[in-house]
XYZ file of C-alpha atoms in Angstrom:
559
model
C 105.621 21.374 158.484
C 103.098 24.020 158.646
C 100.565 23.148 161.160
C 97.150 24.058 160.249
C 95.412 26.263 162.820
C 91.559 27.159 163.528
C 90.313 30.207 161.670
C 89.064 32.992 163.951
C 86.585 35.296 162.281
C 86.663 39.212 162.567
C 84.877 42.092 161.129
C 86.490 41.993 157.831
C 85.393 38.330 157.757
C 81.720 39.178 158.310
C 81.758 41.854 155.364
C 83.384 39.167 152.804
C 80.937 36.317 154.212
C 77.868 38.340 154.110
C 75.009 38.248 156.640
C 73.958 35.677 158.820
C 74.581 34.364 162.340
C 78.264 34.012 163.448
C 77.857 30.109 163.021
C 76.570 30.318 159.417
C 79.198 32.930 158.531
C 82.006 30.820 159.760
C 80.335 27.599 158.078
C 80.507 29.606 154.763
C 83.986 30.890 155.356
C 85.156 27.277 155.815
C 83.477 26.270 152.450
C 85.313 29.235 150.390
C 88.523 29.700 151.954
C 91.074 26.827 151.181
C 94.591 26.677 152.131
C 97.232 25.225 149.962
C 100.415 24.034 151.172
C 103.199 25.911 149.549
C 107.190 25.170 149.646
C 107.931 23.007 152.552
C 111.292 24.546 153.125
C 110.198 28.074 153.801
C 106.678 27.414 155.156
C 104.780 29.287 152.499
C 101.136 28.554 151.932
C 98.815 29.830 149.536
C 95.070 30.884 150.259
C 92.482 30.394 147.559
C 89.301 32.593 148.120
C 86.374 31.895 146.163
C 83.704 34.095 144.836
C 83.091 36.566 147.568
C 79.662 37.731 146.416
C 78.337 34.365 145.438
C 78.057 35.238 141.982
C 79.719 33.678 138.919
C 82.380 36.180 136.964
C 81.593 37.403 133.424
C 83.441 35.836 130.766
C 81.976 36.822 127.566
C 80.680 34.862 124.733
C 83.179 32.184 122.981
C 83.499 32.090 119.149
C 81.395 29.130 119.006
C 78.610 31.036 120.695
C 78.947 34.066 118.675
C 78.649 32.122 115.234
C 75.329 30.860 116.568
C 73.934 34.455 115.829
C 75.932 35.284 112.562
C 73.115 34.564 110.294
C 70.347 35.877 112.618
C 68.197 38.300 110.708
C 68.249 40.796 113.455
C 72.104 41.073 113.211
C 72.599 40.667 109.552
C 70.000 43.763 109.079
C 72.078 45.681 111.615
C 75.325 45.103 110.025
C 73.853 46.088 106.682
C 72.674 49.442 108.253
C 76.038 50.401 109.743
C 77.982 49.365 106.507
C 75.410 51.422 104.275
C 75.396 54.523 106.861
C 79.300 54.389 107.065
C 79.605 54.681 103.107
C 76.814 57.372 102.831
C 78.389 59.538 105.254
C 81.775 59.193 103.876
C 80.492 59.782 100.146
C 78.597 63.077 101.780
C 81.633 64.422 103.460
C 83.668 63.703 99.928
C 81.000 65.861 97.937
C 80.720 68.342 100.749
C 84.492 68.881 100.374
C 84.296 69.281 96.877
C 81.308 71.781 96.768
C 83.217 74.059 99.438
C 86.173 73.938 97.253
C 84.190 74.987 94.034
C 82.054 77.263 96.005
C 84.626 79.058 97.898
C 85.442 82.792 96.550
C 88.270 82.699 94.449
C 91.237 85.268 95.018
C 90.424 88.166 93.005
C 92.739 88.477 89.950
C 94.438 92.009 89.661
C 92.447 94.369 87.734
C 93.935 95.382 84.252
C 95.185 98.890 84.151
C 92.573 101.503 82.700
C 93.120 102.133 79.161
C 95.082 105.381 79.579
C 97.667 103.750 81.657
C 98.140 100.525 79.409
C 99.423 101.906 76.156
C 101.436 104.730 75.084
C 99.708 107.966 73.697
C 100.270 109.596 70.448
C 100.372 113.510 70.234
C 99.022 114.971 67.231
C 98.500 118.891 66.419
C 95.141 120.965 66.325
C 91.709 119.177 65.882
C 91.613 121.294 62.527
C 94.315 119.598 61.122
C 93.297 115.886 61.505
C 94.059 113.609 58.421
C 93.295 109.930 57.767
C 97.022 109.061 58.139
C 96.760 110.028 61.773
C 95.316 106.574 62.465
C 98.179 104.761 61.048
C 100.610 106.858 62.956
C 98.731 105.808 66.247
C 98.828 102.177 65.230
C 102.550 102.257 64.505
C 102.940 102.934 68.405
C 100.112 100.637 69.289
C 98.915 103.823 70.967
C 95.972 103.692 73.513
C 95.216 107.367 73.206
C 95.424 110.007 70.438
C 95.969 113.421 71.820
C 94.941 116.436 69.759
C 94.623 120.427 70.850
C 91.547 122.257 70.844
C 92.185 126.134 70.210
C 91.771 127.950 73.445
C 89.206 130.432 71.636
C 87.019 127.285 71.370
C 87.234 125.798 74.686
C 83.818 127.345 75.573
C 82.364 126.953 72.013
C 82.102 123.165 71.751
C 78.395 123.259 71.177
C 78.907 125.721 67.950
C 78.293 123.613 64.933
C 81.703 124.431 63.242
C 83.695 123.487 66.289
C 81.639 120.488 67.043
C 82.082 119.271 63.414
C 85.783 119.370 63.771
C 85.657 117.355 67.274
C 83.280 114.923 65.508
C 85.729 114.389 62.610
C 88.476 113.225 64.934
C 86.115 110.832 66.951
C 84.624 109.405 63.961
C 88.304 108.678 62.536
C 89.415 106.457 65.827
C 85.680 104.986 66.133
C 86.731 101.683 64.289
C 89.917 101.291 66.487
C 90.961 100.668 70.086
C 92.448 104.222 70.023
C 90.577 106.630 72.300
C 90.663 110.551 71.566
C 92.316 112.749 74.291
C 91.854 116.619 73.877
C 94.066 119.334 75.326
C 91.988 122.278 76.528
C 92.684 125.787 77.679
C 89.983 126.822 80.123
C 91.472 129.489 82.209
C 90.789 132.369 79.989
C 88.396 133.584 77.388
C 88.207 136.370 74.548
C 86.402 139.578 75.075
C 83.861 138.304 72.702
C 82.987 135.259 74.604
C 79.456 135.012 75.986
C 81.018 134.836 79.817
C 82.680 138.065 79.270
C 79.687 139.737 77.515
C 77.519 138.581 80.369
C 79.885 140.050 82.903
C 79.751 143.292 81.035
C 75.881 143.800 80.993
C 75.564 142.359 84.685
C 77.858 143.038 87.611
C 76.854 139.989 89.394
C 78.465 137.938 86.553
C 81.838 139.371 87.208
C 82.734 136.790 90.025
C 83.848 134.579 87.083
C 86.851 136.907 86.285
C 89.406 138.809 88.645
C 87.501 142.129 88.241
C 88.592 145.123 90.602
C 87.226 148.246 91.231
C 90.639 150.179 91.305
C 90.022 153.813 90.191
C 92.684 155.147 88.070
C 95.822 153.129 89.670
C 96.581 149.807 88.905
C 95.744 147.107 91.539
C 99.422 145.750 91.744
C 102.570 145.188 89.516
C 101.595 141.809 87.922
C 102.918 141.394 84.525
C 101.709 139.742 81.489
C 102.834 136.128 81.033
C 106.399 136.209 79.324
C 105.892 140.031 78.693
C 106.836 143.432 80.390
C 103.439 145.203 80.348
C 100.862 145.209 82.979
C 98.586 142.158 83.358
C 95.595 144.557 84.123
C 93.284 145.736 81.229
C 90.983 148.928 82.344
C 87.322 148.542 81.604
C 85.184 151.599 82.362
C 86.059 152.308 86.014
C 87.419 148.945 86.742
C 90.381 146.555 86.190
C 90.213 143.082 84.893
C 93.137 140.480 84.856
C 94.545 139.762 81.506
C 97.603 137.770 81.934
C 97.827 136.143 78.538
C 97.100 137.410 74.805
C 95.737 140.745 74.071
C 91.984 140.753 74.428
C 91.717 137.556 76.607
C 90.676 137.716 80.187
C 91.755 135.182 82.969
C 88.826 133.043 84.641
C 88.704 132.104 88.352
C 88.552 128.403 88.008
C 87.008 128.105 91.573
C 84.090 130.319 90.566
C 80.777 128.834 90.684
C 80.087 130.298 87.280
C 83.182 128.959 85.607
C 82.616 125.376 87.347
C 79.123 125.368 85.623
C 80.296 126.486 82.264
C 83.372 124.424 82.242
C 81.630 121.326 83.576
C 79.045 121.489 80.595
C 82.070 121.850 78.367
C 83.386 118.367 79.724
C 80.084 116.740 79.703
C 79.456 117.644 76.196
C 82.781 116.316 74.969
C 82.237 113.186 76.893
C 79.032 112.692 75.310
C 80.511 113.184 71.687
C 83.162 110.341 72.486
C 86.211 112.189 73.872
C 87.582 109.872 76.446
C 90.027 112.147 78.356
C 91.332 115.630 78.775
C 94.892 117.390 79.468
C 94.517 120.753 80.794
C 97.018 123.513 80.040
C 97.940 126.539 82.257
C 96.819 124.781 85.405
C 99.373 126.714 87.729
C 97.470 129.975 86.705
C 93.978 128.484 87.819
C 93.795 130.473 91.188
C 95.434 133.809 92.142
C 95.806 135.402 95.653
C 92.638 137.067 96.521
C 94.592 139.917 98.458
C 96.200 140.827 95.045
C 99.650 141.639 96.671
C 102.379 143.011 94.668
C 104.830 140.331 93.462
C 108.345 140.127 94.880
C 111.540 140.116 93.075
C 112.827 136.592 92.463
C 116.106 135.645 93.948
C 117.218 133.652 91.015
C 116.003 136.046 88.408
C 118.558 136.607 85.443
C 116.345 139.645 84.201
C 118.145 142.934 84.960
C 114.929 145.091 83.725
C 112.231 145.171 86.557
C 109.453 145.552 83.882
C 110.047 142.032 82.564
C 107.843 139.094 83.680
C 110.839 137.017 84.793
C 111.974 139.499 87.241
C 109.392 138.549 89.655
C 108.616 135.445 91.659
C 105.188 135.259 90.750
C 104.115 133.766 94.089
C 100.742 135.600 94.039
C 99.450 134.261 90.535
C 100.679 130.662 90.415
C 100.206 127.488 92.585
C 97.879 128.748 95.028
C 96.632 127.010 98.001
C 93.772 124.802 97.125
C 94.770 124.204 93.264
C 94.561 120.369 93.974
C 91.141 120.584 95.111
C 89.851 122.836 92.301
C 91.391 120.262 89.793
C 89.954 117.187 91.588
C 86.613 118.907 91.574
C 86.741 118.757 87.586
C 88.083 115.228 87.616
C 85.019 114.177 89.752
C 82.827 115.680 87.202
C 84.345 113.627 84.354
C 84.268 110.596 86.699
C 80.516 110.865 87.259
C 79.842 111.021 83.535
C 82.623 108.142 82.744
C 84.452 106.120 85.203
C 86.840 105.057 82.024
C 87.780 108.589 81.189
C 90.513 110.530 82.754
C 91.758 114.240 83.619
C 95.196 115.461 83.681
C 97.674 118.259 82.680
C 99.397 119.117 79.276
C 102.450 120.712 80.873
C 105.043 119.901 83.769
C 103.372 120.565 86.990
C 106.728 121.957 88.365
C 105.639 121.869 92.111
C 103.725 118.614 92.830
C 102.816 119.661 96.425
C 100.523 122.489 94.781
C 98.255 119.715 93.443
C 97.895 117.786 96.547
C 94.542 117.449 97.691
C 93.926 119.156 101.157
C 92.298 115.906 102.599
C 93.463 113.016 100.916
C 96.753 111.772 102.525
C 99.136 113.414 99.820
C 96.935 112.270 96.837
C 97.198 114.452 93.633
C 93.912 115.988 92.333
C 94.607 114.892 88.730
C 95.345 111.725 86.734
C 98.646 111.220 85.013
C 100.735 114.017 86.261
C 103.745 115.249 83.972
C 106.799 116.070 86.051
C 110.344 116.331 86.184
C 113.495 116.545 84.096
C 114.415 113.051 83.797
C 113.774 112.527 80.012
C 115.768 115.539 79.265
C 118.735 114.226 81.448
C 118.485 110.746 80.070
C 118.792 111.773 76.483
C 121.404 114.648 77.323
C 124.813 113.930 75.899
C 126.493 115.987 78.304
C 125.221 115.099 81.705
C 126.852 114.699 85.108
C 123.817 114.053 87.160
C 123.161 110.581 88.926
C 120.313 109.100 86.981
C 119.378 106.622 89.588
C 119.015 109.776 92.300
C 117.060 111.878 89.892
C 114.606 108.923 89.050
C 114.226 108.161 92.364
C 113.572 111.892 93.396
C 110.995 112.249 90.429
C 108.973 109.438 91.735
C 109.239 110.272 95.351
C 108.060 114.093 94.712
C 104.916 112.561 92.905
C 104.271 110.440 95.924
C 105.532 107.361 94.423
C 102.228 105.959 93.468
C 101.379 108.311 90.405
C 101.499 107.113 86.993
C 103.514 109.712 85.249
C 103.355 111.239 81.691
C 106.845 110.763 80.001
C 106.939 113.410 77.560
C 109.074 112.414 74.512
C 109.034 115.729 73.137
C 111.738 116.567 75.752
C 114.268 114.304 74.091
C 116.913 116.289 72.776
C 117.066 116.291 69.014
C 120.903 115.834 68.898
C 120.916 112.753 71.623
C 123.821 110.505 71.096
C 121.702 107.681 72.628
C 119.768 105.726 70.122
C 115.958 106.836 70.145
C 114.987 102.971 70.617
C 117.011 102.568 73.643
C 115.352 105.761 75.126
C 111.990 104.264 74.182
C 112.581 101.175 75.812
C 113.891 102.341 78.905
C 111.226 104.863 79.404
C 108.341 102.720 78.300
C 108.788 99.984 81.286
C 108.875 102.535 83.809
C 105.605 103.058 85.767
C 103.937 105.908 83.527
C 102.691 106.699 79.944
C 104.951 107.782 77.309
C 103.396 110.685 75.169
C 105.130 110.343 71.693
C 104.697 113.403 69.108
C 104.474 112.118 65.741
C 106.978 114.518 64.573
C 109.552 113.558 67.249
C 112.763 111.506 66.705
C 111.129 109.058 69.037
C 108.456 108.476 66.597
C 110.410 108.762 63.268
C 113.575 106.778 64.194
C 112.012 103.936 66.066
C 110.765 100.738 64.106
C 107.108 99.318 64.391
C 108.695 96.015 65.713
C 110.156 98.062 69.010
C 107.207 99.485 69.695
C 105.116 95.960 69.204
C 107.594 94.545 71.524
C 107.225 97.609 74.189
C 103.306 96.860 73.970
C 103.442 93.081 74.706
C 105.760 93.743 77.745
C 103.518 96.697 79.120
C 100.618 94.019 78.992
C 102.339 91.484 81.354
C 101.464 91.406 85.058
C 104.984 92.029 86.023
C 104.739 95.760 84.205
C 101.048 96.701 85.068
C 101.317 95.337 88.675
C 104.918 94.792 89.383
C 107.251 96.193 91.896
C 109.850 98.688 90.816
C 113.649 98.911 91.975
C 116.076 100.910 90.652
C 119.878 99.914 90.554
C 123.121 101.511 89.375
C 126.553 99.953 88.573
C 129.490 100.813 86.617
C 127.578 103.985 85.235
C 124.927 101.864 84.066
C 121.468 102.503 85.444
C 118.967 99.731 85.626
C 115.789 98.815 87.346
C 113.566 95.749 87.843
C 109.795 95.202 87.463
C 108.810 91.860 89.449
C 105.297 90.644 90.524
C 105.070 87.611 92.742
C 104.076 84.546 90.342
C 105.395 86.062 87.125
C 108.657 86.301 85.392
C 110.235 89.753 86.026
C 111.891 92.359 83.827
C 115.334 93.690 84.273
C 116.173 96.646 82.068
C 119.832 98.020 81.523
C 120.751 101.306 79.929
C 124.146 102.582 79.114
C 124.370 106.350 78.769
C 128.049 106.388 78.128
C 130.226 106.333 75.013
C 131.924 102.880 75.803
C 130.810 99.427 76.590
C 130.277 98.749 80.290
C 130.449 95.450 82.236
C 127.046 94.630 83.943
C 127.894 93.312 87.361
C 124.549 93.968 89.104
C 124.421 90.506 90.427
C 126.854 90.639 93.389
C 125.164 93.427 95.564
C 121.506 93.072 94.555
C 120.878 89.357 95.006
C 119.798 89.065 91.218
C 120.283 85.407 89.275
C 123.612 85.639 87.555
C 121.844 84.281 84.391
C 118.782 85.798 82.729
C 116.885 85.293 79.252
C 117.053 88.318 76.808
C 113.859 89.558 75.972
C 114.660 92.410 73.760
C 117.136 95.025 73.207
C 117.527 98.484 71.318
C 118.097 98.681 67.689
C 121.707 99.679 68.179
C 122.818 97.247 70.762
C 124.683 94.740 68.673
C 126.294 97.480 66.505
C 128.655 98.428 69.480
C 129.362 94.713 70.938
C 131.654 92.301 69.783
C 129.733 89.507 70.867
C 126.303 89.490 69.443
C 123.451 89.002 71.363
C 120.425 87.198 70.273
C 116.856 87.198 71.422
C 115.728 84.496 73.968
C 119.549 83.462 74.699
C 120.618 82.881 78.258
C 123.384 85.549 79.259
C 125.612 85.770 82.100
C 125.143 89.151 83.573
C 128.705 89.199 85.128
C 130.092 88.940 81.789
C 127.929 90.876 79.586
C 129.320 94.097 77.936
C 126.455 96.519 77.457
C 126.835 98.605 74.179
C 127.316 102.497 74.206
C 123.924 104.225 74.281
C 121.820 101.280 74.252
C 119.144 99.486 76.224
C 118.703 95.631 76.813
C 115.677 93.929 78.633
C 115.921 90.619 80.320
C 113.259 88.142 81.799
C 114.173 86.531 85.099
C 112.821 84.409 88.071
C 113.714 86.075 91.326
C 116.596 84.387 93.612
C 114.792 82.904 96.774
C 116.021 84.112 99.791
C 117.105 81.233 102.293
């Protein structure tokens, strides 16, 4: 039995029992502390300590007590306020989210290519030879531009009534169509009857437009007429004037202030008449070395006669430093009048580095450069050159971002490849095919082929797609692909026999692709006939000799 003992108070008891005399504390303690006997075997006891502070513990309201206030007007009104407030806030957040989505700036769609990059260009003759049938010829190609040549003698006479009438006739012919007029101009020389030369004879201050040298009786140097064997200098009283081209014509310094003003007026006048583009001829001759040093003998010359033009290197009269800046100056004049117009060249630029701007990170001073031998090589029946490497080098030499002119006049007339195969392959490369209407690429290619080319050139994968070049089994191919759009895969067989297409093994291309279009001779050399829109296994495809086939495909996703 546990024996009860008297409880003795200490300091802790005083804290728990509150204030008062020791007797009072003890009395309170005896009232609140209870000893409860526990297990009699091990002598355990329980102690029940009451409320130390003399206050009742908080136990909350029971359900019955809460229900008494359920219909109380104050609580009913408060519940409605919270209920309505919740839904108002929720709906406001939903409406706000929708407005943010609607009002958020959308991702800008890629801008379509300017007109002079979108379609092919039809090449005609002189403005004096325009005829109504030219419009139908341009429409067969679905051309965006029609190119005519303004004779060199008329370059600075465009304000004369007879010249203006010829140009207006060309512009009026295409006014009702989507075809824009482009003129080939020769601005780097004038005849001895031109106003520029007449003014220079009368006023020495006006001679800065020409290469005019006071040299006494001796020739200034050994420069020759272009393609000839006579001196390029013409004696004028006690001076010499440079005349590298036809007899009676004198070279202009295209960076001269006088020439800039005169030719700038010509460009602005033609733009005002409705011309939308220009291709300049003889651009490599636009500047000469001011030191007038002698030309050196060419190390690659095949000419044995030192009086011939081809005997020399022409480093003093062609491709001078600053050429790109001079051309860009005229390009800026054109763009200032019409941002939709362009200025380019009418001939192969040969040395792209000479056309680079001095302060533009490698950019060229012209639109649509024309460069390289790729069209000739592709159409040649006897070529041992690697087509893939030549194409890559051509694009690399022009900074990889230039939209080239592909001159279909370079296609050999005796080519073993079908003209439609060449047209298909070249037209989906970055660039603009220029198609003379008297060439085999016009005469021997159907309207339907050019219609298909036009449709493919308007696709996002062509206009903004990435270019990748492939080679396998003597075939050359390339892809045009843009994220979110089906890609194009173009294969050309330059050989005399069918070739197996096995591009998918090494290039992570899908094994099966959909036929989009093929050259007009494709099924002539294939035992298995290919149908448009059919699915073809590339590993089993035999590409017919001298033909082209175009597929559409979705890229294989890399894991």
